[in-house]
Every structure is written in C-alpha cells, then in structure tokens.
Amino acid sequence: MPTYEYICRYCQQFLNVMATIKEKEEGLNPSCPECGSNEVRQSFSGVFFAMKGAGSSSSYSSSSGSSSSCGSCQSCK
Ligand SMILES: [Zn+2]
C-alpha cells in the first residue's frame, strides 16, 4: 500500500497517510493529528514540480538571451 505525505496548512505537521490507489482517486481527506484540521496539502509533488519548473524556465531564458543577433528583428538589420 503506498504512503502519501501531507503537511498541515496550520501547524506544518507532517502526516504519513497509507491509502490504496482507489482510495486516493476517490478523494483522500486526511486530518491533522495535532490540530484536527482537514486543511492539509500533499507535500512531495508540489516541491518537486516547483524545483523542476524553476530550473527549466531559467535555463531556457538564459539561452535565448545569449543569442543577441537573430537577423530578423529591426535591431539586427
Ligand atoms: Zn495541524
């Protein structure tokens, strides 16, 4: 059974929730053991996607900026 990691929005408490794929698809709604809040978010996917997106976008903008002469715009002619 896979384990999903959540973080409470209020007290930043980590939750490890064990659930089947079916339970996850049907909508998992774990509650924080510390404050009892249902306002939790899944932790791992957000972190990884944010890092991946920031790295690829910065490298893309730097490579396009280095090519100063495009030959098609007004400043290059
Ligand atoms: Zn909490």
PDB file of C-alpha atoms and ligand atoms in Angstrom:
ATOM      1  CA  MET A   1       0.000   0.000   0.000  1.00  0.00           C
ATOM      2  CA  PRO A   2       1.530   3.357  -0.995  1.00  0.00           C
ATOM      3  CA  THR A   3       2.109   6.068   1.554  1.00  0.00           C
ATOM      4  CA  TYR A   4       1.264   9.694   0.871  1.00  0.00           C
ATOM      5  CA  GLU A   5       2.927  12.556   2.682  1.00  0.00           C
ATOM      6  CA  TYR A   6       0.863  15.554   3.687  1.00  0.00           C
ATOM      7  CA  ILE A   7       1.600  18.796   5.501  1.00  0.00           C
ATOM      8  CA  CYS A   8      -0.931  20.605   7.671  1.00  0.00           C
ATOM      9  CA  ARG A   9      -1.527  24.164   6.494  1.00  0.00           C
ATOM     10  CA  TYR A  10      -1.941  25.440  10.024  1.00  0.00           C
ATOM     11  CA  CYS A  11       0.761  23.817  12.148  1.00  0.00           C
ATOM     12  CA  GLN A  12       3.055  22.414   9.412  1.00  0.00           C
ATOM     13  CA  GLN A  13       2.723  18.938  10.919  1.00  0.00           C
ATOM     14  CA  PHE A  14       3.749  16.087   8.616  1.00  0.00           C
ATOM     15  CA  LEU A  15       1.273  13.282   8.070  1.00  0.00           C
ATOM     16  CA  ASN A  16       2.037   9.930   6.534  1.00  0.00           C
ATOM     17  CA  VAL A  17      -1.225   8.551   5.160  1.00  0.00           C
ATOM     18  CA  MET A  18      -1.465   4.996   3.922  1.00  0.00           C
ATOM     19  CA  ALA A  19      -4.141   4.501   1.281  1.00  0.00           C
ATOM     20  CA  THR A  20      -4.823   2.398  -1.766  1.00  0.00           C
ATOM     21  CA  ILE A  21      -4.817   3.907  -5.254  1.00  0.00           C
ATOM     22  CA  LYS A  22      -8.588   3.557  -5.285  1.00  0.00           C
ATOM     23  CA  GLU A  23      -8.967   5.441  -2.022  1.00  0.00           C
ATOM     24  CA  LYS A  24      -6.677   8.171  -3.346  1.00  0.00           C
ATOM     25  CA  GLU A  25      -8.667   8.562  -6.560  1.00  0.00           C
ATOM     26  CA  GLU A  26     -11.926   8.736  -4.656  1.00  0.00           C
ATOM     27  CA  GLY A  27     -10.552  11.665  -2.709  1.00  0.00           C
ATOM     28  CA  LEU A  28      -8.392  11.266   0.322  1.00  0.00           C
ATOM     29  CA  ASN A  29      -9.186  13.716   3.102  1.00  0.00           C
ATOM     30  CA  PRO A  30      -6.800  13.124   5.992  1.00  0.00           C
ATOM     31  CA  SER A  31      -6.914  15.240   9.108  1.00  0.00           C
ATOM     32  CA  CYS A  32      -4.022  16.636  11.103  1.00  0.00           C
ATOM     33  CA  PRO A  33      -3.236  14.631  14.277  1.00  0.00           C
ATOM     34  CA  GLU A  34      -2.047  17.796  16.006  1.00  0.00           C
ATOM     35  CA  CYS A  35      -4.862  20.297  15.429  1.00  0.00           C
ATOM     36  CA  GLY A  36      -7.508  18.079  13.810  1.00  0.00           C
ATOM     37  CA  SER A  37      -7.740  20.296  10.735  1.00  0.00           C
ATOM     38  CA  ASN A  38      -8.643  18.898   7.331  1.00  0.00           C
ATOM     39  CA  GLU A  39      -6.694  21.682   5.648  1.00  0.00           C
ATOM     40  CA  VAL A  40      -3.745  19.562   4.593  1.00  0.00           C
ATOM     41  CA  ARG A  41      -1.849  19.505   1.347  1.00  0.00           C
ATOM     42  CA  GLN A  42       0.218  16.766  -0.228  1.00  0.00           C
ATOM     43  CA  SER A  43       3.868  17.631   0.246  1.00  0.00           C
ATOM     44  CA  PHE A  44       6.141  15.782  -2.181  1.00  0.00           C
ATOM     45  CA  SER A  45       4.636  16.524  -5.605  1.00  0.00           C
ATOM     46  CA  GLY A  46       4.420  20.289  -5.100  1.00  0.00           C
ATOM     47  CA  VAL A  47       8.049  20.558  -4.023  1.00  0.00           C
ATOM     48  CA  PHE A  48       9.410  18.501  -6.899  1.00  0.00           C
ATOM     49  CA  PHE A  49       7.331  20.192  -9.598  1.00  0.00           C
ATOM     50  CA  ALA A  50       8.279  23.651  -8.345  1.00  0.00           C
ATOM     51  CA  MET A  51      12.007  22.880  -8.430  1.00  0.00           C
ATOM     52  CA  LYS A  52      11.770  21.283 -11.857  1.00  0.00           C
ATOM     53  CA  GLY A  53       9.803  24.181 -13.354  1.00  0.00           C
ATOM     54  CA  ALA A  54      12.086  26.877 -11.964  1.00  0.00           C
ATOM     55  CA  GLY A  55      15.228  25.172 -13.262  1.00  0.00           C
ATOM     56  CA  SER A  56      13.975  24.572 -16.786  1.00  0.00           C
ATOM     57  CA  SER A  57      12.495  28.054 -17.194  1.00  0.00           C
ATOM     58  CA  SER A  58      15.658  29.847 -16.031  1.00  0.00           C
ATOM     59  CA  SER A  59      17.945  27.843 -18.330  1.00  0.00           C
ATOM     60  CA  TYR A  60      15.599  28.464 -21.245  1.00  0.00           C
ATOM     61  CA  SER A  61      15.525  32.233 -20.733  1.00  0.00           C
ATOM     62  CA  SER A  62      19.317  32.478 -20.361  1.00  0.00           C
ATOM     63  CA  SER A  63      19.964  30.518 -23.573  1.00  0.00           C
ATOM     64  CA  SER A  64      17.520  32.618 -25.594  1.00  0.00           C
ATOM     65  CA  GLY A  65      19.003  35.822 -24.132  1.00  0.00           C
ATOM     66  CA  SER A  66      22.568  34.895 -25.149  1.00  0.00           C
ATOM     67  CA  SER A  67      21.677  34.774 -28.836  1.00  0.00           C
ATOM     68  CA  SER A  68      21.835  38.539 -29.420  1.00  0.00           C
ATOM     69  CA  SER A  69      21.627  38.546 -33.228  1.00  0.00           C
ATOM     70  CA  CYS A  70      18.527  36.915 -34.672  1.00  0.00           C
ATOM     71  CA  GLY A  71      18.750  38.524 -38.131  1.00  0.00           C
ATOM     72  CA  SER A  72      15.026  39.054 -38.374  1.00  0.00           C
ATOM     73  CA  CYS A  73      14.207  41.890 -35.982  1.00  0.00           C
ATOM     74  CA  GLN A  74      14.713  45.610 -36.625  1.00  0.00           C
ATOM     75  CA  SER A  75      17.792  45.981 -34.372  1.00  0.00           C
ATOM     76  CA  CYS A  76      19.720  43.215 -36.151  1.00  0.00           C
ATOM     77  CA  LYS A  77      19.343  44.526 -39.688  1.00  0.00           C
TER      78      LYS A  77
HETATM   79 ZN    ZN B   1      -2.363  20.798  12.113  1.00  0.00          ZN
END
